[in-house]
Amino acid sequence: MKLLKSIHLAVIVLLVTSACRSNATEKSNKSTPPNILVILCDDLGYADVGFNGSTDIITPEMDKLAVNGTIFTSAYVAHSFCGPSRAALMTGRYPHQVGAPFNLHSNSSESDADNMGVTTSEVFMPKALQEAGYYTSVIGKWHLGASPKFHPNKRGFDNFYGFLGGGHNYFPSKYRKVYESQKKQGVKIIRDYVFPLEHNGKEVRETEYITDALSRETVNTIKLAKKNKQPFFTYLAYNAPHVPLEAKTEDMEVFNSIKDKDRRTYAGMVYAVDRGVGEIVAALKETNQLENTIIVFLSDNGGNFDHGANNAPLKGTKGDTWEGGFRVPMFVHWPAKLKGGQIYDYPVSALDLYPSFLNAANAKLPKDKVLSGKDILPAVIAGEDARPNEMIYALRYRHGYCDVAGRKGSLKVTRMGNEPWLMFDVDKDKGEKKNLGKRYPEKMKDMIQEIEEWTHSFIKPMWYYSAKDEELWEDGRMPQFKETFEVDMLQNSASKR
Ligand code: CA
């Protein structure tokens, strides 16, 4: 493990004195299965948390956990936007391999419902944990299928509180009016962003700001699991800070010095998440569970810089295969096994969570389960490279060429649209400024070939985001792998710059 970096040092020095320690009376029994809490933000930028060096947004609660755990500087998700990234988290496989490389569009419960969801032939992670005795909850955004057979309660979650679509408005007092008025008018398709929230299939009359509501429900799951003497797995999928940009006035006031209104609102939304994290940690302490709870915090994809986010020093934004598209802020806090104050620079993937959690929980891998990631916890605990010589991939289907990338060790090759292939050392050159393709043409060719071989494992998408996607696919004008991986583009790249 490399030395702490200066950008983090200030935060660590500042916070280590107020270190987040578990209750001293808490007993850590090594044989007790750990609780698992995944806190997933939606479209949170790499630079938008204190522990990653944010200078304008403050996240004191998250920072305390991060500096007392391990901060991952090279954590990747399996796709650069929402639905496919979440499908990967739940299945442990790249979304293209399970037919889920596109977002489900709004109100996908309305049409073609049988196909509009992640295939039930894939056993979701919570199902395996449920079978190992865990109390499993998903709180917040689902986005993996809205019709009954894809409902969270059918995919291994005992408890679901949230919404089935791809996002939601934040103030019940405002969105309820829109919903009720449209319902009264008989509007046929009401956008799911204004639907009432639900609890295990039953509509609820939520009154709190959504981020606060999701934090509150998470606290409830923690207390309930304790009461029932069950280990818990909670997947807390905040929709914040995804659009619409809507923050509480009191949270925005913390950021009065930020002049740009979008950024100020976004900052308030992140601050509400941070406040929630504080409440959750307090509940874990109160119930003597903090010591043996694995808390993983990350974002589902890169920040969207058109909507207030900042991915610095990474290049690019949500949706692309620059680092800013799919390299995300992440930390793991687990006092029982993982010593604090660590920075882990080796690349890891959100795909690694499925096998890591199952092993930590001593849960059985579902029969014939195929996984794209691996159990990284032993290597992380030892401070070693968890996936030497293993590539991390990203691919987004576009109209025309694909956006594509592969990282192995510190090297990454990428190609976007009809541009040439490029190669970077993304450990040193996070902003992807210096193309190394000309210096290492053979290495680059090998890596591109490896990515091309990975695409052989893909299956046909089970749904498309738009009719245009479907038309292009059926016509053979998507995904255009031949053109994407053609050698000519390599030569162009080598001669360019
Ligand atoms: Ca997202």
Coordinates of C-alpha atoms and ligand atoms in Angstrom, one line a residue, residues 41-44 80-83 85-86 141 166 242 299-302 318, ligand 1:
C41 CA -25.0 7.7 -4.1
D42 CA -26.3 8.6 -7.5
D43 CA -24.1 10.6 -9.9
L44 CA -21.8 11.8 -7.1
S80 CA -20.9 4.9 -16.6
F81 CA -24.6 5.4 -15.9
C82 CA -27.3 4.3 -13.4
G83 CA -29.2 1.1 -14.4
S85 CA -24.1 -0.1 -12.9
R86 CA -26.7 -1.2 -10.4
K141 CA -33.8 3.7 -5.8
G166 CA -34.7 5.7 -12.1
H242 CA -29.0 13.0 -9.0
S299 CA -21.2 6.3 -6.3
D300 CA -23.0 4.4 -9.1
N301 CA -21.2 6.4 -11.8
G302 CA -19.2 9.6 -12.3
K318 CA -21.1 10.6 -16.3
Ligands
CA1 CA -26.3 7.4 -11.7

